[in-house]
mmCIF file of C-alpha atoms in Angstrom:
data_model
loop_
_atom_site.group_PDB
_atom_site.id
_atom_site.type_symbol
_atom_site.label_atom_id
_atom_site.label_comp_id
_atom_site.label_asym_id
_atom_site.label_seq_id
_atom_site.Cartn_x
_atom_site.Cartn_y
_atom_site.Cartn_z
ATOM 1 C CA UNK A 893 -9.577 42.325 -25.802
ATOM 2 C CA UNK A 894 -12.581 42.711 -27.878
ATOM 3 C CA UNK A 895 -16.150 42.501 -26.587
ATOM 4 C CA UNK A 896 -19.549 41.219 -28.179
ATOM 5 C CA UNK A 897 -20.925 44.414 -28.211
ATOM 6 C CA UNK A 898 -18.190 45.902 -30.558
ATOM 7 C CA UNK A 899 -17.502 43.282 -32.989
ATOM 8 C CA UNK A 900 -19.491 41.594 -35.864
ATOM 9 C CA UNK A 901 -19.114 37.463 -34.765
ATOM 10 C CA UNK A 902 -19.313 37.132 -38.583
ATOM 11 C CA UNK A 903 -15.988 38.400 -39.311
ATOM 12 C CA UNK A 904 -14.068 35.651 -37.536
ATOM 13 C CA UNK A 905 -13.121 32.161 -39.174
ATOM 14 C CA UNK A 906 -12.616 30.303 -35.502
ATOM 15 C CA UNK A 907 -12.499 32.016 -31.966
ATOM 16 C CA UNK A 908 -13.224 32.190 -28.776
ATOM 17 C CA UNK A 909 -15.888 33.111 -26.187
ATOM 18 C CA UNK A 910 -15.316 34.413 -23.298
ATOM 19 C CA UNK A 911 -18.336 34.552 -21.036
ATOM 20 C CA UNK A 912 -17.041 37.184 -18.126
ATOM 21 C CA UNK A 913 -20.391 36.864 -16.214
ATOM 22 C CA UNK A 914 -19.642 33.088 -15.880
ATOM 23 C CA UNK A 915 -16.522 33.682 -14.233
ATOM 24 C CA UNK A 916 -17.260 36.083 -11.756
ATOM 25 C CA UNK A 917 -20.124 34.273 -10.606
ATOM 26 C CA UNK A 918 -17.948 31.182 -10.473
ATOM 27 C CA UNK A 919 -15.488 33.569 -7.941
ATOM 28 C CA UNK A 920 -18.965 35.048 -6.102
ATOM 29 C CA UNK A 921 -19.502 30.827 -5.234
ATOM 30 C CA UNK A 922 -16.133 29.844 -4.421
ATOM 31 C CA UNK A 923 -16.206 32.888 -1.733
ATOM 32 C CA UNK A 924 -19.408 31.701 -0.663
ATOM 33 C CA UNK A 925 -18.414 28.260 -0.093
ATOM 34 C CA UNK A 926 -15.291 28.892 1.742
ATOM 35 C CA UNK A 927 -16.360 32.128 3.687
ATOM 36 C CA UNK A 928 -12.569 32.881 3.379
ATOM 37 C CA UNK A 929 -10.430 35.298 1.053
ATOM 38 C CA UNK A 930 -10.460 33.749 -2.842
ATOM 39 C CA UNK A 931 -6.925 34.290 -5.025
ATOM 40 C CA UNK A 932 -7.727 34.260 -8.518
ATOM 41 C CA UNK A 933 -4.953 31.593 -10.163
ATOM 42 C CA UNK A 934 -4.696 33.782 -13.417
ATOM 43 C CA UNK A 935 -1.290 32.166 -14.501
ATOM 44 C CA UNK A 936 -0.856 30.967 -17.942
ATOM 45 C CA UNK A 937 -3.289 33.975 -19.718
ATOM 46 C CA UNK A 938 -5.564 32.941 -17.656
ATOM 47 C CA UNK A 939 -5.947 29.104 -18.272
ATOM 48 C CA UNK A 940 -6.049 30.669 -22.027
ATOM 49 C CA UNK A 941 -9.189 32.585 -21.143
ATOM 50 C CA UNK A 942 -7.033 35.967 -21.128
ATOM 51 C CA UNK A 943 -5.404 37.526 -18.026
ATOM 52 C CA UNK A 944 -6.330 40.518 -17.591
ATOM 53 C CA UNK A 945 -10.353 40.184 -18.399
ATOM 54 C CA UNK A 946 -10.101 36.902 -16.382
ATOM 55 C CA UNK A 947 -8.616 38.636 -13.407
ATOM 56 C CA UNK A 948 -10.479 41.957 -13.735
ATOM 57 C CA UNK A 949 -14.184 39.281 -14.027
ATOM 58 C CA UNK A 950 -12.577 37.320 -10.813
ATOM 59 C CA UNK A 951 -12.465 40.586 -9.067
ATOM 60 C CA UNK A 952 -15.521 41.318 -9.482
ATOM 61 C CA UNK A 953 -16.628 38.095 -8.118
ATOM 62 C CA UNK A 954 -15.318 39.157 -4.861
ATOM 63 C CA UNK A 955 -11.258 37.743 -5.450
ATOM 64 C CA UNK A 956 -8.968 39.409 -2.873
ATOM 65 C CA UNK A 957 -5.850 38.699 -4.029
ATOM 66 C CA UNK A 958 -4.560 37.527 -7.893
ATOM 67 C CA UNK A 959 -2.155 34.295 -8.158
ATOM 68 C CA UNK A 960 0.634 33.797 -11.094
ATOM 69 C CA UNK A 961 3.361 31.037 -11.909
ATOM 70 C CA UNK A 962 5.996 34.217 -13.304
ATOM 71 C CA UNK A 963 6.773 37.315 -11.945
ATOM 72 C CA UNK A 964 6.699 38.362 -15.835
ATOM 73 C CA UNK A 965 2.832 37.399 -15.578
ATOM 74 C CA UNK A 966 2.246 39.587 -12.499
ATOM 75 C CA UNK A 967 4.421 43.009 -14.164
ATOM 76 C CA UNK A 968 1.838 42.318 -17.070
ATOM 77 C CA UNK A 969 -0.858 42.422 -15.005
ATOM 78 C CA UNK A 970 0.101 45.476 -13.185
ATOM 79 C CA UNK A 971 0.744 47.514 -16.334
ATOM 80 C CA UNK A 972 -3.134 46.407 -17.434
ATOM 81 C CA UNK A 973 -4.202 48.114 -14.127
ATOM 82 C CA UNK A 974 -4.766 45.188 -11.677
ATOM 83 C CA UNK A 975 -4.295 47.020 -8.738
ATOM 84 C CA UNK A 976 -5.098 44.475 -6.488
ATOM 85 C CA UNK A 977 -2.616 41.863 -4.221
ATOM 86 C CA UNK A 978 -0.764 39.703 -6.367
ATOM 87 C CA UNK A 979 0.838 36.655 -5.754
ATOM 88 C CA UNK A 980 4.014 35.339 -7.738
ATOM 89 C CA UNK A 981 3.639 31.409 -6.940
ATOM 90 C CA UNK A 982 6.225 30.037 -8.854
ATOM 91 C CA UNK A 983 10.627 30.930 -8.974
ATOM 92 C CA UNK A 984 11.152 34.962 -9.140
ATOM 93 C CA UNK A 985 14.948 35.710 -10.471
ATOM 94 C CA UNK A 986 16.550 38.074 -7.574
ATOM 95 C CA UNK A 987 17.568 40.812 -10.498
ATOM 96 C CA UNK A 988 13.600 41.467 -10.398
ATOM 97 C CA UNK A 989 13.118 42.368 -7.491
ATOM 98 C CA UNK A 990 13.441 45.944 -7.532
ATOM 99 C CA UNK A 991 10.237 45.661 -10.111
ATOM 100 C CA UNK A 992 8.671 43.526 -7.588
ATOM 101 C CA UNK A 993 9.334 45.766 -4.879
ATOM 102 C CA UNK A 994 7.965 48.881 -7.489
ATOM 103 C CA UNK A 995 4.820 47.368 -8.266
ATOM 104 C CA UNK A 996 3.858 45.872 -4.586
ATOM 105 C CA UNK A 997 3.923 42.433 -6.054
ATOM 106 C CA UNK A 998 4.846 39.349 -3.666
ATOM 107 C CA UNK A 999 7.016 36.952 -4.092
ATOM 108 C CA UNK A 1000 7.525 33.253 -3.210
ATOM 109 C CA UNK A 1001 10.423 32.196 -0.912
ATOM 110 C CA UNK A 1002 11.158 28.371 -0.934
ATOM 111 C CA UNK A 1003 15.217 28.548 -0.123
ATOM 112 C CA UNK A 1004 17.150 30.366 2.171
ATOM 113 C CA UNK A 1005 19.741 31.080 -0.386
ATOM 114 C CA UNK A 1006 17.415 32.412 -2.508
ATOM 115 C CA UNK A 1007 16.235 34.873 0.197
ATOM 116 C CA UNK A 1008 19.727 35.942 0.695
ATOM 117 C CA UNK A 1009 20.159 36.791 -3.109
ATOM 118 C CA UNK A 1010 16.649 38.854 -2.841
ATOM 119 C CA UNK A 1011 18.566 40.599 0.722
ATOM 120 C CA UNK A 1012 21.144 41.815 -1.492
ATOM 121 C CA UNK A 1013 19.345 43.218 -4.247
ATOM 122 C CA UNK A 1014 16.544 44.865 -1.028
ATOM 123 C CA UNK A 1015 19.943 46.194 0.190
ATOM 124 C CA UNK A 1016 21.414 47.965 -2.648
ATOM 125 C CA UNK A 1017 17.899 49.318 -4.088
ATOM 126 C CA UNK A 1018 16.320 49.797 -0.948
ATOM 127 C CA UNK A 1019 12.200 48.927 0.137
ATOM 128 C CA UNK A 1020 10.546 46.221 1.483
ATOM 129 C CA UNK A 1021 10.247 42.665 0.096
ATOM 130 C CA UNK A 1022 6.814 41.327 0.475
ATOM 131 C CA UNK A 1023 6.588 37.283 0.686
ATOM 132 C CA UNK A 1024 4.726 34.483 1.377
ATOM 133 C CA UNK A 1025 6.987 31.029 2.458
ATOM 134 C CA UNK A 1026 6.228 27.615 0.157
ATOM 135 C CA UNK A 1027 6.350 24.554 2.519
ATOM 136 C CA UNK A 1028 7.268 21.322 1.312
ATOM 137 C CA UNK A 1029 4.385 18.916 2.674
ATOM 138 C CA UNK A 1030 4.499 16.204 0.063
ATOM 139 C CA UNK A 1031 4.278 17.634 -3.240
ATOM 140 C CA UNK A 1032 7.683 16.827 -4.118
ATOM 141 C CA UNK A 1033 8.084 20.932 -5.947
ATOM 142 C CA UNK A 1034 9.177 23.507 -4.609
ATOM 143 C CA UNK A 1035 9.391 24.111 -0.697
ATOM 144 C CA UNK A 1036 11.413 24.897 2.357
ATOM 145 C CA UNK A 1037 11.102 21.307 4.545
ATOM 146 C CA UNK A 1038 8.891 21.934 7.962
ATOM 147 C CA UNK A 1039 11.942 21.598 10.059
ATOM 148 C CA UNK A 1040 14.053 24.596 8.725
ATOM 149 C CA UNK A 1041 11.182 27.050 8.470
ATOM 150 C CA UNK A 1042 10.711 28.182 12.134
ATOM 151 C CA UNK A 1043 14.680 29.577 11.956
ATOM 152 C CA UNK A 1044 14.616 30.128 8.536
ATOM 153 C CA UNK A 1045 11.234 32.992 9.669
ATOM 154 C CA UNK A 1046 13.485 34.122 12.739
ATOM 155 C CA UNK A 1047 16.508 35.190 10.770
ATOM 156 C CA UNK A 1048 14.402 37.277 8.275
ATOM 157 C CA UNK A 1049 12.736 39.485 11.560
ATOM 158 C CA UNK A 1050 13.631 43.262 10.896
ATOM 159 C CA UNK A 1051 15.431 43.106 7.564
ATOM 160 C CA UNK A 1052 14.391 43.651 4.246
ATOM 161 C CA UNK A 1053 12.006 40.572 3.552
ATOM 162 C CA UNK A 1054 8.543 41.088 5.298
ATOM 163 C CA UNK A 1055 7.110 37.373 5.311
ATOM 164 C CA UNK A 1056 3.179 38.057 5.103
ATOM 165 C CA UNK A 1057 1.948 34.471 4.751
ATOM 166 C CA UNK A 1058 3.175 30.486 4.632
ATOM 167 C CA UNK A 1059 1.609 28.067 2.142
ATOM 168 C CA UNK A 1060 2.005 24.691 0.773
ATOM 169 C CA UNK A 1061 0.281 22.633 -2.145
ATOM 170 C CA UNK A 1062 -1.202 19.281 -2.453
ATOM 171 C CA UNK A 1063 -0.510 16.822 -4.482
ATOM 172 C CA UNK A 1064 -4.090 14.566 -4.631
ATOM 173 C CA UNK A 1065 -6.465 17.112 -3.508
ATOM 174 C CA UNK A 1066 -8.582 15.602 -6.336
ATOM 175 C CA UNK A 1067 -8.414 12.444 -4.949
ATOM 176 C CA UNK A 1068 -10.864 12.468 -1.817
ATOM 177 C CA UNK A 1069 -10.266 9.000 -0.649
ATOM 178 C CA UNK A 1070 -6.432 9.108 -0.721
ATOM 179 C CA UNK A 1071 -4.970 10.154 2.666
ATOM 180 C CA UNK A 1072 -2.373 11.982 0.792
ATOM 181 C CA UNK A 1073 -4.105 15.116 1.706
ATOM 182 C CA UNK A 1074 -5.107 14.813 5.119
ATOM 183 C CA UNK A 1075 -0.977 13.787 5.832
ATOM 184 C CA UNK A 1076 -0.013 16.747 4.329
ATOM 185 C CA UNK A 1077 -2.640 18.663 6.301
ATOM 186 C CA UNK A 1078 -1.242 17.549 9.216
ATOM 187 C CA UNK A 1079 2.345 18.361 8.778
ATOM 188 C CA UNK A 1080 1.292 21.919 7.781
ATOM 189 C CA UNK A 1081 -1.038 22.104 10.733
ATOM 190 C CA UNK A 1082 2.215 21.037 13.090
ATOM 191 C CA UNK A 1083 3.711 23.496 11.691
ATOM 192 C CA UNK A 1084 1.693 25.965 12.015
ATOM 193 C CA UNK A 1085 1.395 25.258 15.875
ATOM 194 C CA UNK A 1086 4.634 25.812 16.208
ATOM 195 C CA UNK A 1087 5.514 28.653 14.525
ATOM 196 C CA UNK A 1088 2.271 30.447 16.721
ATOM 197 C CA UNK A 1089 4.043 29.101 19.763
ATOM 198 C CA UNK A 1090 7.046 31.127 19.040
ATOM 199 C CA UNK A 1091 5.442 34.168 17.422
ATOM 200 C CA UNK A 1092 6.995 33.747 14.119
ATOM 201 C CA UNK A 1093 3.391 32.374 12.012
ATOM 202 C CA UNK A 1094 2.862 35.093 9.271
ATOM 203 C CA UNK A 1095 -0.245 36.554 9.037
ATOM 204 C CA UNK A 1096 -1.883 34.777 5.937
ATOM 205 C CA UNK A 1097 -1.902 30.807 5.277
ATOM 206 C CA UNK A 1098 -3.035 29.031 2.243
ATOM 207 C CA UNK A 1099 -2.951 24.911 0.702
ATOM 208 C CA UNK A 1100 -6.380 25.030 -1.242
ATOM 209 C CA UNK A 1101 -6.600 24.737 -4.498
ATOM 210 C CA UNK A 1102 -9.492 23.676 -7.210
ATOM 211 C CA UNK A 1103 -9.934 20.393 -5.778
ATOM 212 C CA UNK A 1104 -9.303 20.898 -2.500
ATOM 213 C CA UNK A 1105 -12.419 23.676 -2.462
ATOM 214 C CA UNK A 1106 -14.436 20.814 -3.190
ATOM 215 C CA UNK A 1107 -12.931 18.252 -1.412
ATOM 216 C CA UNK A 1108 -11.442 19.430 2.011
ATOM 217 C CA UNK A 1109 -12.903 22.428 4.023
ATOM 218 C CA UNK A 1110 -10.202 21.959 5.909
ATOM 219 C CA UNK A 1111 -7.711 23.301 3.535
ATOM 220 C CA UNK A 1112 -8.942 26.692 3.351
ATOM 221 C CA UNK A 1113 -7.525 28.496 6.277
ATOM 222 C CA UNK A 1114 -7.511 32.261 5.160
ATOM 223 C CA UNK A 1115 -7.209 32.039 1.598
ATOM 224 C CA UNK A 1116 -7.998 29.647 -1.219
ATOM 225 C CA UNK A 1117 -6.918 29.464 -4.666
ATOM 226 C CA UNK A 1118 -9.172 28.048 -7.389
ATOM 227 C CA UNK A 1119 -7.773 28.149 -10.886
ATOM 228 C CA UNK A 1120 -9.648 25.587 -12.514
ATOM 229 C CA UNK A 1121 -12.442 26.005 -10.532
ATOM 230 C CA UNK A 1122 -12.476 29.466 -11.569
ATOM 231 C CA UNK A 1123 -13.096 29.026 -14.629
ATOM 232 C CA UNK A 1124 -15.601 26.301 -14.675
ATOM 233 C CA UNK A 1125 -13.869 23.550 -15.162
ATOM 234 C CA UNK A 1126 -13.913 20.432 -12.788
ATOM 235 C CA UNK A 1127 -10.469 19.941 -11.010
ATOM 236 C CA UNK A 1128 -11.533 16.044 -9.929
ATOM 237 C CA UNK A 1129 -13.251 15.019 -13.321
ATOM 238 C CA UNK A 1130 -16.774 14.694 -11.354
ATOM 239 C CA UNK A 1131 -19.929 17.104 -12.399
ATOM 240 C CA UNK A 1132 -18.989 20.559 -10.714
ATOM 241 C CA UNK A 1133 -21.631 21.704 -7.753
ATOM 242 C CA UNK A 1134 -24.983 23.410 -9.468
ATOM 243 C CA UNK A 1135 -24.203 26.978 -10.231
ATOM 244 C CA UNK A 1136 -20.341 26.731 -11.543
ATOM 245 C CA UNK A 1137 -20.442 27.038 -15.333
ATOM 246 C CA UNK A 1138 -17.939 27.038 -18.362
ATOM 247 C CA UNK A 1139 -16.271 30.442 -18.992
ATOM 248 C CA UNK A 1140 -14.608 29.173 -22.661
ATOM 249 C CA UNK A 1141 -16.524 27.932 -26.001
ATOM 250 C CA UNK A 1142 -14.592 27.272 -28.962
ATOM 251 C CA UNK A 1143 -16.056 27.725 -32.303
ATOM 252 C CA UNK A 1144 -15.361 28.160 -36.210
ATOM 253 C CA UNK A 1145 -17.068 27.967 -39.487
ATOM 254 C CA UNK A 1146 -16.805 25.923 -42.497
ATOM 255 C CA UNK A 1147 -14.964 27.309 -45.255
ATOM 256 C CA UNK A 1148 -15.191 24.632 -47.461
ATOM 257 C CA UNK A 1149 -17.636 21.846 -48.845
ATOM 258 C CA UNK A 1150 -17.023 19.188 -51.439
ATOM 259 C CA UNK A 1151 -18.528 15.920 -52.560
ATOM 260 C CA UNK A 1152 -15.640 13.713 -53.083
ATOM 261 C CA UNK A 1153 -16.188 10.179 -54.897
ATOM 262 C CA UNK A 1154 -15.634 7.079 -53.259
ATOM 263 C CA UNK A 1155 -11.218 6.179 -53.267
ATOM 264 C CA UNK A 1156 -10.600 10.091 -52.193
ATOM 265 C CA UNK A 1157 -7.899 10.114 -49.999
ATOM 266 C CA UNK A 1158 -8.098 13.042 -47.313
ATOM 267 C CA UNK A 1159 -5.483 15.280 -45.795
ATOM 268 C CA UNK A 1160 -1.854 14.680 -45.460
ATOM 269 C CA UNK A 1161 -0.791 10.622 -46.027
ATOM 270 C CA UNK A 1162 -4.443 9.840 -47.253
ATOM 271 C CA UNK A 1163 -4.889 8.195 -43.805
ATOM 272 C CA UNK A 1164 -8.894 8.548 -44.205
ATOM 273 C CA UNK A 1165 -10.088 7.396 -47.788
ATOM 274 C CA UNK A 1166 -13.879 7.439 -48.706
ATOM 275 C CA UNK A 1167 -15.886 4.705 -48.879
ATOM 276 C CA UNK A 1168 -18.817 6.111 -51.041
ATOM 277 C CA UNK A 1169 -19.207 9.509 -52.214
ATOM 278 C CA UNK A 1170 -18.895 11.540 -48.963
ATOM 279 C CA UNK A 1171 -19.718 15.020 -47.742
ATOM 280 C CA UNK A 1172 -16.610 16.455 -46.554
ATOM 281 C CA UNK A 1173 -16.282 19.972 -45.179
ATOM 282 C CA UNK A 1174 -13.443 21.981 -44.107
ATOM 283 C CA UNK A 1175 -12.910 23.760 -40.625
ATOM 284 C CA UNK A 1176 -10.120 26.667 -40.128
ATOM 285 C CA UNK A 1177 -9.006 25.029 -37.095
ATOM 286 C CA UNK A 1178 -5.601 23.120 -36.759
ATOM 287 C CA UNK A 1179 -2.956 22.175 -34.119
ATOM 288 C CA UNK A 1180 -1.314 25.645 -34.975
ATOM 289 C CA UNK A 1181 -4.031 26.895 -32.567
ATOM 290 C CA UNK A 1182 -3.763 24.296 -30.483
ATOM 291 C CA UNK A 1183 -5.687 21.692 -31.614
ATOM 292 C CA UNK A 1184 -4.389 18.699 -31.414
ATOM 293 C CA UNK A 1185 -4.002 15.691 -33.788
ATOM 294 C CA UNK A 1186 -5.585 12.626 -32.139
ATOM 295 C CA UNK A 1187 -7.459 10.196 -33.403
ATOM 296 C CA UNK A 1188 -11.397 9.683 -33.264
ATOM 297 C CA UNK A 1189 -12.357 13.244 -33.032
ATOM 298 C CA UNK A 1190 -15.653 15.230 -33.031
ATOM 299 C CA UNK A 1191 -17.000 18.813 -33.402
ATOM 300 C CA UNK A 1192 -20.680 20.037 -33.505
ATOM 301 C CA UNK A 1193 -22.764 21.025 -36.434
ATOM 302 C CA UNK A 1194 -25.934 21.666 -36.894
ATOM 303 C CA UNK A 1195 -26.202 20.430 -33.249
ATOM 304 C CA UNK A 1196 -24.700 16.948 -34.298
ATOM 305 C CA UNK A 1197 -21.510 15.386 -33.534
ATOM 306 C CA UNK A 1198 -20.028 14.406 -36.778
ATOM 307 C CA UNK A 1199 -16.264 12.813 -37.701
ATOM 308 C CA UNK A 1200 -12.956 14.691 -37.979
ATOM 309 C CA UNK A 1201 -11.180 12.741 -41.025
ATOM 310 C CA UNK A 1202 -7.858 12.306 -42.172
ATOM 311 C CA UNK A 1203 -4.660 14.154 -40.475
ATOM 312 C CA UNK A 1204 -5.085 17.780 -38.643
ATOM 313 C CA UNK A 1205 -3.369 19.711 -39.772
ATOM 314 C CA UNK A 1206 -1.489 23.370 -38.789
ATOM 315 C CA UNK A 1207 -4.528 24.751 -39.868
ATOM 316 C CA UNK A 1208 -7.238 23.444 -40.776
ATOM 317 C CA UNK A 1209 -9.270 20.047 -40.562
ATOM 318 C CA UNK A 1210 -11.564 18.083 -42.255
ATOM 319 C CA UNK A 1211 -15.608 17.350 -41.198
ATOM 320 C CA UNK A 1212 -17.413 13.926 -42.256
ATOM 321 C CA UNK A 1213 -20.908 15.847 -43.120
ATOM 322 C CA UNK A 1214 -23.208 13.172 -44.726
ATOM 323 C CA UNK A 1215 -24.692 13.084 -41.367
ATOM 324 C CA UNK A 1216 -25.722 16.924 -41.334
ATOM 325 C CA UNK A 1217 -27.281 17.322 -45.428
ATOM 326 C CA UNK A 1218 -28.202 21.092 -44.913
ATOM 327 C CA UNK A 1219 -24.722 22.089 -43.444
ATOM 328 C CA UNK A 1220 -22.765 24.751 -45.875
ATOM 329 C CA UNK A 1221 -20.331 26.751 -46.225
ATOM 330 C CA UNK A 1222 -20.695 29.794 -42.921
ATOM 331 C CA UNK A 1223 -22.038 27.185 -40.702
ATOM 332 C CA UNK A 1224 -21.009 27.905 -37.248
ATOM 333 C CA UNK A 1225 -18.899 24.473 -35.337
ATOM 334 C CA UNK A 1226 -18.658 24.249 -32.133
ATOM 335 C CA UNK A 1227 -15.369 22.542 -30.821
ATOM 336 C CA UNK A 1228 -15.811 23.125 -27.063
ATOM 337 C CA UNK A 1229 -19.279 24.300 -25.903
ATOM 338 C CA UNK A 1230 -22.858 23.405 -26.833
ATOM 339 C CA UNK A 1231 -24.568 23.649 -29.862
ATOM 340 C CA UNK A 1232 -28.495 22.905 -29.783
ATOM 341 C CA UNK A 1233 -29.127 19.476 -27.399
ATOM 342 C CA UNK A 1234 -25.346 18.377 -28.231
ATOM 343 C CA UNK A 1235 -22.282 19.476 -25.763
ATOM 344 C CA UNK A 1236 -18.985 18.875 -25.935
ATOM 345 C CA UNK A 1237 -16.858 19.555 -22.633
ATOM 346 C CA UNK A 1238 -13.325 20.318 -22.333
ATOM 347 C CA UNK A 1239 -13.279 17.258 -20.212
ATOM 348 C CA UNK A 1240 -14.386 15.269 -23.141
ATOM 349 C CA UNK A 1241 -11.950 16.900 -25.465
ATOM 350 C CA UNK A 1242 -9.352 16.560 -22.801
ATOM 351 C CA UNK A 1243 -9.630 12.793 -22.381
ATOM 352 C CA UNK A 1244 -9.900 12.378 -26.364
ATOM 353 C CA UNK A 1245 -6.258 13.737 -26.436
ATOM 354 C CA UNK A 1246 -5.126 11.834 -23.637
ATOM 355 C CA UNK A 1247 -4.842 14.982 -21.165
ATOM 356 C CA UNK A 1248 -6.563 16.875 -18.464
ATOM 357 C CA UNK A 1249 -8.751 19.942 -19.228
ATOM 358 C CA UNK A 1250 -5.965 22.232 -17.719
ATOM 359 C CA UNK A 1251 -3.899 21.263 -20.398
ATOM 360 C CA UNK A 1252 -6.647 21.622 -23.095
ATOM 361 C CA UNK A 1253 -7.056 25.849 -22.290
ATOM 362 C CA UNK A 1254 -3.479 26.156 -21.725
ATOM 363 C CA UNK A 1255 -2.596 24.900 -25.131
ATOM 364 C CA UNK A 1256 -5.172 27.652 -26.879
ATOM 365 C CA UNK A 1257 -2.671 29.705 -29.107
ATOM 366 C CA UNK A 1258 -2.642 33.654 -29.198
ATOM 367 C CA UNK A 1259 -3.576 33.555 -32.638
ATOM 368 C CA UNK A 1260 -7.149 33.125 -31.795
ATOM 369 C CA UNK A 1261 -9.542 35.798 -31.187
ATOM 370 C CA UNK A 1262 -11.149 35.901 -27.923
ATOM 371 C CA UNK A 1263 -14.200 37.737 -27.530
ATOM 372 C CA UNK A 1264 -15.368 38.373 -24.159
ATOM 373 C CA UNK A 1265 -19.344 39.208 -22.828
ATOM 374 C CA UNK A 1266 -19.601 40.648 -20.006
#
């Protein structure tokens, strides 16, 4: 983790930067919104911000509780000091849960067999489990159907699986018109009623995610948990509400400039050729960091979109400059961010490669530096 304040921006060839602030205020407005308890959805490093600074800035935006897909993401977390509740989402294997049961992290329980796998190990190692049941409501993933989970709750009273809280996830939160939602809603609200009728509803409930902050209020029941969101990103593809800002820019320099004479071919296969003679510059910046190699794309210089030309490639790409005359070599380029009156979102970047911004910050490699201000 390196931080402004300690490093020399200079040094680096392409990076990233990490704006802290950004995402704890995000975290301070999500809590503010929903007046309920926010879990941080730090899986995947974070969206490719970085976990631990992500979760440790979400914290301090007021986050209650931390959210991962991996039980090998939460252990991670917990040796970085997060000492806060944490969620494993996703499939835990039943030989970790001794670890799980070590370092108070909760677990998902979808399948009764499963559970009974997690009994044994609880038997033989001792403790107490701590998990939160996934209801299938129409996501078509993983989740115990509504009709099995009030007997399914029963047979787990007094043994070694303490069931703290019942959730479910929706499929088209980001699609407000759909009744997708509201269905789902209501099977998990039936549910619900039942399982209070009988004494068996755990103490926590959750569906909210990203979208469904913005979209249905009705979602949030005692916890909500914005990953997306989070991190300043829009969920739905619509402008985010005023406050919410971008956590992530992604930036390099040029390393290289050349005039090349009209007939140059460019990159790999010579796909690009020059017309005239044509400023071209190099950027360090290939789909070995996660950049991909689409067509028709764009960076900022000099606060100017101008042309990426010819193939990506692992590591590097090429810049059409004639458009920016004073650019040289050291120039900083922005890939996602703003640079002067230009920006370029992850949204656009996203729908240039045919994707969703999730995808985009996901696919950032380790390789590159991120450098967080806080």
């Amino acid at each position: 983790m390196i931080y402004f304040s300690f490093v020399d921006i200079n040094t680096y060839s392409t990076w990233l930067e990490i704006d802290l602030k950004a995402i704890k205020n995000n975290a301070a407005l999500i809590r503010e919104k929903t007046g309920v308890e926010v879990m941080a959805v730090i899986k995947a490093n974070g969206y490719g911000h970085g976990a631990r600074p992500a979760a440790q800035a979400a914290i301090a935006g007021g986050a209650t509780w931390i959210g991962v897909a991996r039980i090998e993401e939460a252990l991670t977390l917990r040796r970085a000091g997060i000492s806060c509740k944490l969620l494993v989402l996703g499939f835990t294997p039943a030989a970790k849960v001794p670890e799980a049961i070590e370092h108070n992290i909760t677990v998902a329980l979808f399948d009764s067999d499963l559970a009974q796998n997690y009994l044994d190990y609880v038997s033989i190692h001792g403790g107490m489990l701590h998990a939160h049941l996934k209801v299938e409501t129409g996501m078509g993933r993983l989740g115990m159907k509504p009709e099995y989970v009030a007997s399914f709750l029963d047979k787990l009273k007094n043994t070694g699986i303490k069931v703290d809280g019942i959730f479910t996830h929706l499929a088209k939160a980001d699609e407000p018109d759909s009744d997708s939602t509201l269905r789902q809603l209501a099977i998990f609200d039936n549910l619900l009623g039942e399982l209070e009728s009988k004494g068996l509803k755990p103490e926590k409930v959750h569906a909210a995610n990203s979208a469904a902050v913005l979209n249905f209020p009705q979602s949030y029941y005692d916890i909500v948990r914005p990953g997306d969101l989070l991190f300043g990103m829009s969920p739905t593809g619509e402008s985010l509400p005023e406050g919410f800002k971008p956590a992530l820019t992604w930036k390099a320099r040029i390393i290289s400039l050349h005039n090349f004479p009209a007939g140059q071919g460019i990159s790999y296969g010579s796909t690009y050729v020059t017309s005239k003679e044509e400023r071209i510059g190099v950027m360090p910046t290939g789909y070995g960091d996660g950049f991909r190699r689409a067509k028709d794309q764009q960076v900022l210089v000099g606060g100017k979109r101008v042309d990426i030309v010819g193939r990506v490639c692992m590591d590097q790409c090429m810049l059409q400059l004639d458009c920016v005359p004073d650019a040289k070599v050291g120039d900083e380029i922005v890939i996602i961010g703003t640079q002067g009156n230009e920006t370029l979102s992850v949204d656009e970047v996203a729908e240039r490669w045919g994707t969703i911004n999730y995808e985009v910050v996901c696919g950032l490699a380790d390789r590159l530096p991120r450098i967080y201000n806080e």
